[in-house]
mmCIF file of C-alpha atoms in Angstrom:
data_model
loop_
_atom_site.group_PDB
_atom_site.id
_atom_site.type_symbol
_atom_site.label_atom_id
_atom_site.label_comp_id
_atom_site.label_asym_id
_atom_site.label_seq_id
_atom_site.Cartn_x
_atom_site.Cartn_y
_atom_site.Cartn_z
ATOM 1 C CA MET A 1 0.000 0.000 0.000
ATOM 2 C CA THR A 2 1.241 3.471 -0.854
ATOM 3 C CA GLN A 3 2.340 5.408 2.204
ATOM 4 C CA THR A 4 2.103 9.202 2.193
ATOM 5 C CA ALA A 5 3.534 11.550 4.802
ATOM 6 C CA HIS A 6 3.530 15.310 5.290
ATOM 7 C CA LEU A 7 7.026 16.735 5.893
ATOM 8 C CA PRO A 8 6.468 19.885 7.999
ATOM 9 C CA ASP A 9 10.199 20.643 8.115
ATOM 10 C CA ARG A 10 10.277 21.269 4.357
ATOM 11 C CA SER A 11 9.027 24.182 2.311
ATOM 12 C CA VAL A 12 8.882 25.417 -1.293
ATOM 13 C CA ILE A 13 10.744 28.216 -3.049
ATOM 14 C CA VAL A 14 9.231 29.426 -6.320
ATOM 15 C CA ILE A 15 11.551 30.647 -9.099
ATOM 16 C CA ALA A 16 9.731 32.217 -12.042
ATOM 17 C CA GLY A 17 10.667 34.257 -15.093
ATOM 18 C CA ALA A 18 12.068 33.702 -18.572
ATOM 19 C CA ASP A 19 15.634 33.130 -17.330
ATOM 20 C CA ARG A 20 14.781 30.784 -14.468
ATOM 21 C CA VAL A 21 16.565 27.707 -15.870
ATOM 22 C CA ALA A 22 19.675 29.540 -17.091
ATOM 23 C CA PHE A 23 19.878 31.461 -13.807
ATOM 24 C CA LEU A 24 19.833 28.365 -11.600
ATOM 25 C CA GLN A 25 21.942 26.317 -14.027
ATOM 26 C CA GLY A 26 25.103 28.270 -13.248
ATOM 27 C CA LEU A 27 24.676 27.946 -9.494
ATOM 28 C CA VAL A 28 23.820 24.345 -8.611
ATOM 29 C CA SER A 29 25.452 20.937 -8.983
ATOM 30 C CA ASN A 30 22.975 19.274 -11.340
ATOM 31 C CA ASP A 31 21.451 19.940 -14.763
ATOM 32 C CA VAL A 32 18.406 22.105 -14.128
ATOM 33 C CA SER A 33 17.087 21.547 -17.657
ATOM 34 C CA GLY A 34 16.172 18.023 -16.568
ATOM 35 C CA ALA A 35 13.447 19.390 -14.284
ATOM 36 C CA VAL A 36 10.266 19.133 -16.366
ATOM 37 C CA PRO A 37 6.685 18.267 -15.412
ATOM 38 C CA GLY A 38 6.742 14.749 -13.985
ATOM 39 C CA ARG A 39 10.514 14.650 -13.490
ATOM 40 C CA ALA A 40 12.513 16.131 -10.615
ATOM 41 C CA VAL A 41 16.201 16.961 -10.252
ATOM 42 C CA TRP A 42 18.153 16.716 -6.983
ATOM 43 C CA ALA A 43 20.865 19.357 -6.704
ATOM 44 C CA ALA A 44 23.071 21.146 -4.209
ATOM 45 C CA LEU A 45 24.205 24.724 -3.732
ATOM 46 C CA LEU A 46 27.890 24.905 -2.841
ATOM 47 C CA THR A 47 30.357 27.445 -1.519
ATOM 48 C CA PRO A 48 32.948 28.756 -4.004
ATOM 49 C CA GLN A 49 35.309 26.237 -2.343
ATOM 50 C CA GLY A 50 32.980 23.362 -3.273
ATOM 51 C CA LYS A 51 31.500 22.660 0.161
ATOM 52 C CA TRP A 52 27.822 21.910 0.769
ATOM 53 C CA LEU A 53 25.490 24.763 1.713
ATOM 54 C CA ALA A 54 22.065 23.268 0.935
ATOM 55 C CA ASP A 55 20.366 20.724 -1.277
ATOM 56 C CA PHE A 56 16.867 20.544 -2.700
ATOM 57 C CA PHE A 57 14.631 18.878 -5.247
ATOM 58 C CA ILE A 58 13.731 20.943 -8.315
ATOM 59 C CA LEU A 59 10.282 20.336 -9.785
ATOM 60 C CA ALA A 60 8.629 22.188 -12.670
ATOM 61 C CA GLN A 61 5.097 23.423 -13.254
ATOM 62 C CA ASP A 62 3.419 26.133 -15.334
ATOM 63 C CA GLY A 63 6.565 28.106 -16.151
ATOM 64 C CA GLU A 64 7.947 27.909 -12.627
ATOM 65 C CA LEU A 65 10.698 25.971 -10.877
ATOM 66 C CA LEU A 66 9.664 24.732 -7.441
ATOM 67 C CA LEU A 67 12.471 24.036 -4.977
ATOM 68 C CA ASP A 68 11.530 21.464 -2.324
ATOM 69 C CA ALA A 69 13.950 22.537 0.425
ATOM 70 C CA GLU A 70 14.460 22.487 4.175
ATOM 71 C CA ARG A 71 12.108 25.001 5.771
ATOM 72 C CA ALA A 72 14.866 26.264 8.077
ATOM 73 C CA GLN A 73 17.012 27.079 5.027
ATOM 74 C CA ALA A 74 14.336 28.612 2.787
ATOM 75 C CA ASP A 75 14.879 32.271 3.681
ATOM 76 C CA MET A 76 18.652 31.812 3.489
ATOM 77 C CA LEU A 77 18.329 30.241 0.050
ATOM 78 C CA VAL A 78 16.112 33.029 -1.287
ATOM 79 C CA GLY A 79 18.553 35.646 -0.019
ATOM 80 C CA HIS A 80 21.639 33.808 -1.209
ATOM 81 C CA LEU A 81 20.307 33.052 -4.686
ATOM 82 C CA SER A 82 18.955 36.589 -5.071
ATOM 83 C CA ARG A 83 22.489 37.963 -4.831
ATOM 84 C CA PHE A 84 23.268 36.353 -8.194
ATOM 85 C CA ARG A 85 20.158 37.546 -9.994
ATOM 86 C CA LEU A 86 21.796 40.664 -11.507
ATOM 87 C CA ARG A 87 19.974 41.310 -14.822
ATOM 88 C CA SER A 88 18.384 37.879 -15.064
ATOM 89 C CA LYS A 89 14.649 37.911 -15.661
ATOM 90 C CA VAL A 90 13.718 35.890 -12.597
ATOM 91 C CA THR A 91 11.792 36.261 -9.378
ATOM 92 C CA LEU A 92 12.374 34.250 -6.200
ATOM 93 C CA GLN A 93 9.902 33.795 -3.403
ATOM 94 C CA HIS A 94 9.403 31.573 -0.379
ATOM 95 C CA ALA A 95 5.952 30.097 -0.972
ATOM 96 C CA GLY A 96 5.174 29.819 2.732
ATOM 97 C CA ALA A 97 1.773 28.253 3.357
ATOM 98 C CA ALA A 98 0.908 28.157 -0.370
ATOM 99 C CA PHE A 99 2.527 24.723 -0.702
ATOM 100 C CA ALA A 100 2.913 21.742 1.609
ATOM 101 C CA VAL A 101 5.613 19.131 0.981
ATOM 102 C CA HIS A 102 4.727 15.449 1.140
ATOM 103 C CA VAL A 103 6.504 12.251 0.197
ATOM 104 C CA ALA A 104 5.015 8.930 -0.898
ATOM 105 C CA TRP A 105 6.601 5.478 -1.111
ATOM 106 C CA ASN A 106 5.653 1.834 -1.685
ATOM 107 C CA GLY A 107 3.557 2.906 -4.646
ATOM 108 C CA ARG A 108 2.554 5.873 -6.778
ATOM 109 C CA PRO A 109 0.402 8.521 -5.105
ATOM 110 C CA ALA A 110 -2.963 9.278 -6.649
ATOM 111 C CA ASP A 111 -3.258 12.345 -8.859
ATOM 112 C CA ALA A 112 -5.394 15.166 -7.513
ATOM 113 C CA PRO A 113 -5.987 18.829 -8.361
ATOM 114 C CA GLY A 114 -3.230 21.105 -7.083
ATOM 115 C CA LEU A 115 -0.574 18.374 -6.803
ATOM 116 C CA VAL A 116 2.889 18.515 -8.365
ATOM 117 C CA LEU A 117 4.274 14.963 -8.520
ATOM 118 C CA ALA A 118 7.644 13.546 -9.551
ATOM 119 C CA PRO A 119 9.581 10.379 -8.702
ATOM 120 C CA ASP A 120 12.437 10.875 -6.265
ATOM 121 C CA PRO A 121 15.444 11.057 -8.642
ATOM 122 C CA ARG A 122 17.859 9.448 -6.184
ATOM 123 C CA LEU A 123 16.473 5.894 -5.962
ATOM 124 C CA ALA A 124 13.314 4.267 -7.245
ATOM 125 C CA GLU A 125 12.707 2.856 -3.748
ATOM 126 C CA ALA A 126 12.643 6.399 -2.343
ATOM 127 C CA GLY A 127 9.225 6.947 -3.914
ATOM 128 C CA TRP A 128 7.730 10.269 -4.944
ATOM 129 C CA ARG A 129 8.035 13.946 -4.064
ATOM 130 C CA VAL A 130 4.600 15.534 -3.706
ATOM 131 C CA LEU A 131 3.993 19.290 -3.547
ATOM 132 C CA ALA A 132 0.425 20.175 -2.640
ATOM 133 C CA ARG A 133 -1.601 23.369 -2.817
ATOM 134 C CA GLY A 134 -4.423 21.701 -0.906
ATOM 135 C CA PRO A 135 -4.965 18.951 1.668
ATOM 136 C CA VAL A 136 -3.415 15.551 1.018
ATOM 137 C CA GLY A 137 -4.556 12.465 2.871
ATOM 138 C CA ALA A 138 -1.583 11.162 4.866
ATOM 139 C CA ASN A 139 -1.479 7.617 6.238
ATOM 140 C CA ALA A 140 2.109 7.813 7.537
ATOM 141 C CA THR A 141 4.207 10.221 9.580
ATOM 142 C CA ALA A 142 7.416 12.133 9.023
ATOM 143 C CA ALA A 143 9.054 9.637 11.403
ATOM 144 C CA ASP A 144 7.909 6.768 9.170
ATOM 145 C CA TRP A 145 9.524 8.477 6.192
ATOM 146 C CA ASN A 146 12.702 9.098 8.193
ATOM 147 C CA ALA A 147 12.925 5.392 9.021
ATOM 148 C CA HIS A 148 12.427 4.536 5.339
ATOM 149 C CA ARG A 149 15.114 6.903 4.044
ATOM 150 C CA LEU A 150 17.584 5.739 6.739
ATOM 151 C CA ALA A 151 16.972 2.136 5.667
ATOM 152 C CA LEU A 152 17.890 3.218 2.122
ATOM 153 C CA GLY A 153 20.935 5.168 3.316
ATOM 154 C CA LEU A 154 19.717 8.506 1.921
ATOM 155 C CA PRO A 155 21.147 11.728 3.380
ATOM 156 C CA ASP A 156 18.776 14.386 4.717
ATOM 157 C CA GLY A 157 20.357 17.797 4.241
ATOM 158 C CA SER A 158 21.655 19.483 7.378
ATOM 159 C CA ALA A 159 20.812 16.416 9.460
ATOM 160 C CA ASP A 160 23.642 14.579 7.700
ATOM 161 C CA MET A 161 25.861 17.303 6.215
ATOM 162 C CA GLU A 162 27.622 20.336 7.612
ATOM 163 C CA ALA A 163 27.370 23.694 5.868
ATOM 164 C CA GLY A 164 30.751 24.859 4.604
ATOM 165 C CA LYS A 165 32.405 21.534 5.477
ATOM 166 C CA SER A 166 30.778 18.546 3.742
ATOM 167 C CA VAL A 167 31.855 17.428 0.266
ATOM 168 C CA LEU A 168 29.128 16.170 -2.080
ATOM 169 C CA LEU A 169 30.845 12.953 -3.089
ATOM 170 C CA GLU A 170 31.283 11.958 0.550
ATOM 171 C CA ALA A 171 27.482 12.052 0.890
ATOM 172 C CA GLY A 172 26.628 9.959 -2.167
ATOM 173 C CA PHE A 173 25.641 12.725 -4.575
ATOM 174 C CA ASP A 174 27.435 10.942 -7.422
ATOM 175 C CA GLU A 175 25.698 7.573 -7.038
ATOM 176 C CA LEU A 176 22.365 9.235 -6.168
ATOM 177 C CA ASN A 177 22.190 11.421 -9.283
ATOM 178 C CA GLY A 178 22.871 14.722 -7.549
ATOM 179 C CA VAL A 179 25.731 15.903 -9.804
ATOM 180 C CA SER A 180 25.981 16.500 -13.552
ATOM 181 C CA TRP A 181 29.463 15.877 -14.973
ATOM 182 C CA SER A 182 28.627 17.336 -18.378
ATOM 183 C CA LYS A 183 26.539 20.480 -17.964
ATOM 184 C CA GLY A 184 29.329 23.042 -17.586
ATOM 185 C CA CYS A 185 30.392 25.427 -14.845
ATOM 186 C CA TYR A 186 28.625 26.035 -11.572
ATOM 187 C CA MET A 187 29.702 27.368 -8.202
ATOM 188 C CA GLY A 188 32.074 24.891 -6.533
ATOM 189 C CA GLN A 189 32.477 22.723 -9.631
ATOM 190 C CA GLU A 190 36.271 22.698 -9.600
ATOM 191 C CA LEU A 191 36.641 21.001 -6.225
ATOM 192 C CA THR A 192 33.781 18.591 -6.963
ATOM 193 C CA ALA A 193 35.392 17.467 -10.232
ATOM 194 C CA ARG A 194 38.863 17.247 -8.697
ATOM 195 C CA THR A 195 37.518 15.119 -5.853
ATOM 196 C CA LYS A 196 36.042 12.648 -8.332
ATOM 197 C CA TYR A 197 38.787 12.410 -10.923
ATOM 198 C CA ARG A 198 41.702 12.359 -8.490
ATOM 199 C CA GLY A 199 40.055 9.927 -6.102
ATOM 200 C CA LEU A 200 40.362 12.272 -3.130
ATOM 201 C CA ILE A 201 37.474 10.892 -1.083
ATOM 202 C CA LYS A 202 38.706 9.760 2.324
ATOM 203 C CA ARG A 203 35.393 9.684 4.187
ATOM 204 C CA ARG A 204 31.880 8.537 3.289
ATOM 205 C CA LEU A 205 28.447 8.944 4.810
ATOM 206 C CA ILE A 206 27.689 5.302 5.661
ATOM 207 C CA PRO A 207 24.485 3.694 6.976
ATOM 208 C CA VAL A 208 25.076 2.031 10.333
ATOM 209 C CA ALA A 209 23.188 -0.234 12.698
ATOM 210 C CA ILE A 210 23.362 1.140 16.242
ATOM 211 C CA GLU A 211 23.848 -1.203 19.179
ATOM 212 C CA GLY A 212 23.098 0.750 22.330
ATOM 213 C CA PRO A 213 21.709 4.232 23.046
ATOM 214 C CA PRO A 214 21.505 6.460 19.951
ATOM 215 C CA PRO A 215 24.436 8.890 19.869
ATOM 216 C CA PRO A 216 23.584 12.568 19.295
ATOM 217 C CA PRO A 217 24.654 14.060 15.957
ATOM 218 C CA GLY A 218 28.262 15.170 16.066
ATOM 219 C CA THR A 219 29.368 12.452 18.505
ATOM 220 C CA PRO A 220 32.881 11.262 17.558
ATOM 221 C CA VAL A 221 33.245 7.712 16.269
ATOM 222 C CA LEU A 222 36.366 5.930 17.544
ATOM 223 C CA ARG A 223 38.120 2.697 16.639
ATOM 224 C CA ASP A 224 40.712 1.575 19.194
ATOM 225 C CA GLY A 225 40.750 5.158 20.469
ATOM 226 C CA ALA A 226 41.560 6.695 17.067
ATOM 227 C CA ASP A 227 39.297 9.058 15.151
ATOM 228 C CA ALA A 228 37.132 7.082 12.742
ATOM 229 C CA GLY A 229 34.365 9.564 11.955
ATOM 230 C CA THR A 230 31.297 11.399 13.248
ATOM 231 C CA MET A 231 27.707 10.388 13.951
ATOM 232 C CA ARG A 232 24.981 12.121 11.975
ATOM 233 C CA SER A 233 21.211 11.386 11.985
ATOM 234 C CA SER A 234 19.609 8.311 13.536
ATOM 235 C CA GLN A 235 16.299 6.716 14.527
ATOM 236 C CA ASP A 236 15.174 3.330 15.817
ATOM 237 C CA GLY A 237 18.562 1.648 15.760
ATOM 238 C CA ARG A 238 19.589 2.906 12.307
ATOM 239 C CA GLY A 239 21.638 5.913 11.394
ATOM 240 C CA LEU A 240 24.180 7.551 9.153
ATOM 241 C CA ALA A 241 27.750 8.285 10.165
ATOM 242 C CA THR A 242 30.558 9.984 8.289
ATOM 243 C CA LEU A 243 33.311 7.346 8.500
ATOM 244 C CA ARG A 244 36.896 7.296 7.386
ATOM 245 C CA LEU A 245 37.312 4.752 4.627
ATOM 246 C CA ASP A 246 40.345 3.285 6.381
ATOM 247 C CA ALA A 247 38.097 2.574 9.374
ATOM 248 C CA LEU A 248 36.083 0.118 7.312
ATOM 249 C CA SER A 249 37.118 -3.500 6.891
ATOM 250 C CA GLY A 250 40.546 -3.890 5.343
ATOM 251 C CA GLY A 251 41.650 -0.327 6.076
ATOM 252 C CA ALA A 252 44.483 0.903 8.251
ATOM 253 C CA LEU A 253 42.090 1.478 11.156
ATOM 254 C CA SER A 254 40.211 -1.793 10.783
ATOM 255 C CA GLY A 255 40.202 -4.193 13.679
ATOM 256 C CA GLY A 256 38.331 -3.054 16.788
ATOM 257 C CA ALA A 257 34.718 -2.050 17.158
ATOM 258 C CA LEU A 258 33.424 1.350 16.054
ATOM 259 C CA VAL A 259 32.499 3.056 19.323
ATOM 260 C CA CYS A 260 30.279 6.138 19.389
ATOM 261 C CA GLY A 261 29.437 7.415 22.853
ATOM 262 C CA ALA A 262 27.923 4.445 24.707
ATOM 263 C CA ALA A 263 26.948 2.703 21.460
ATOM 264 C CA THR A 264 28.662 0.418 18.978
ATOM 265 C CA LEU A 265 28.166 1.070 15.267
ATOM 266 C CA HIS A 266 28.008 -1.639 12.629
ATOM 267 C CA PRO A 267 28.499 -0.292 9.064
ATOM 268 C CA ALA A 268 25.893 -1.515 6.571
ATOM 269 C CA PRO A 269 26.656 0.039 3.161
ATOM 270 C CA PRO A 270 23.695 -0.321 0.747
ATOM 271 C CA GLY A 271 24.119 -1.780 -2.707
ATOM 272 C CA TRP A 272 24.080 1.605 -4.441
ATOM 273 C CA LEU A 273 27.027 2.954 -2.433
ATOM 274 C CA ARG A 274 30.462 2.447 -3.981
ATOM 275 C CA VAL A 275 33.132 1.879 -1.334
ATOM 276 C CA PRO A 276 36.697 0.880 -2.296
ATOM 277 C CA ASP A 277 37.697 -2.668 -1.313
#
């Protein structure tokens, strides 16, 4: 049965105007032209140094781009993007209560007036992004969705990444279709490309099973007393942790248990995640 949940911590930014695609194209990590009715694009906004600032889904409807973003970041995003508007024929606006963000999984949600629907572009199992101008019947909670995305190993913005510090390829943006390698320049492209083509990734955001009390985000992960990473989001015995690759099996730090606060972490990389042997 299809499960549908309202995500109150997310909001919508509306970008309109003749230059909307070209404007956003030079700023974000993915190819904005791929966002058309019925198809979404997942992209990130980076610092000039190539570090994560925010990520969002881009959906399209009636001559507008709709950014499904974290509610806490919406005003920041409007202000930040507006600085680059210059002479571009675009308008940016936080939609506020005009839209509600939902997600559906285990089946396609039913069409209804006022809905903007698109499959989640990261994984088929992630389901659908649903932007609604009116009420949507929900039969699941945001916590249910959080458990589902943790089981899939999907990152959730600032819950799993640090503004000005995290690198996209550490968080799976390559495997999860969050980066275009062919579209041309965008802010932070140089570091992103160098990280990929020189094999500079030393840490990855890895799904973990948690044995013991859930560690708060930011708790250091240790192996035999040495730094092995940092805990990020978690729920119901599952979580994501940024781990050094040499702390995984076969690496220089392999051997003892991964200890995080009073808990032990057991890495469980999903099939989509590419980790060196």
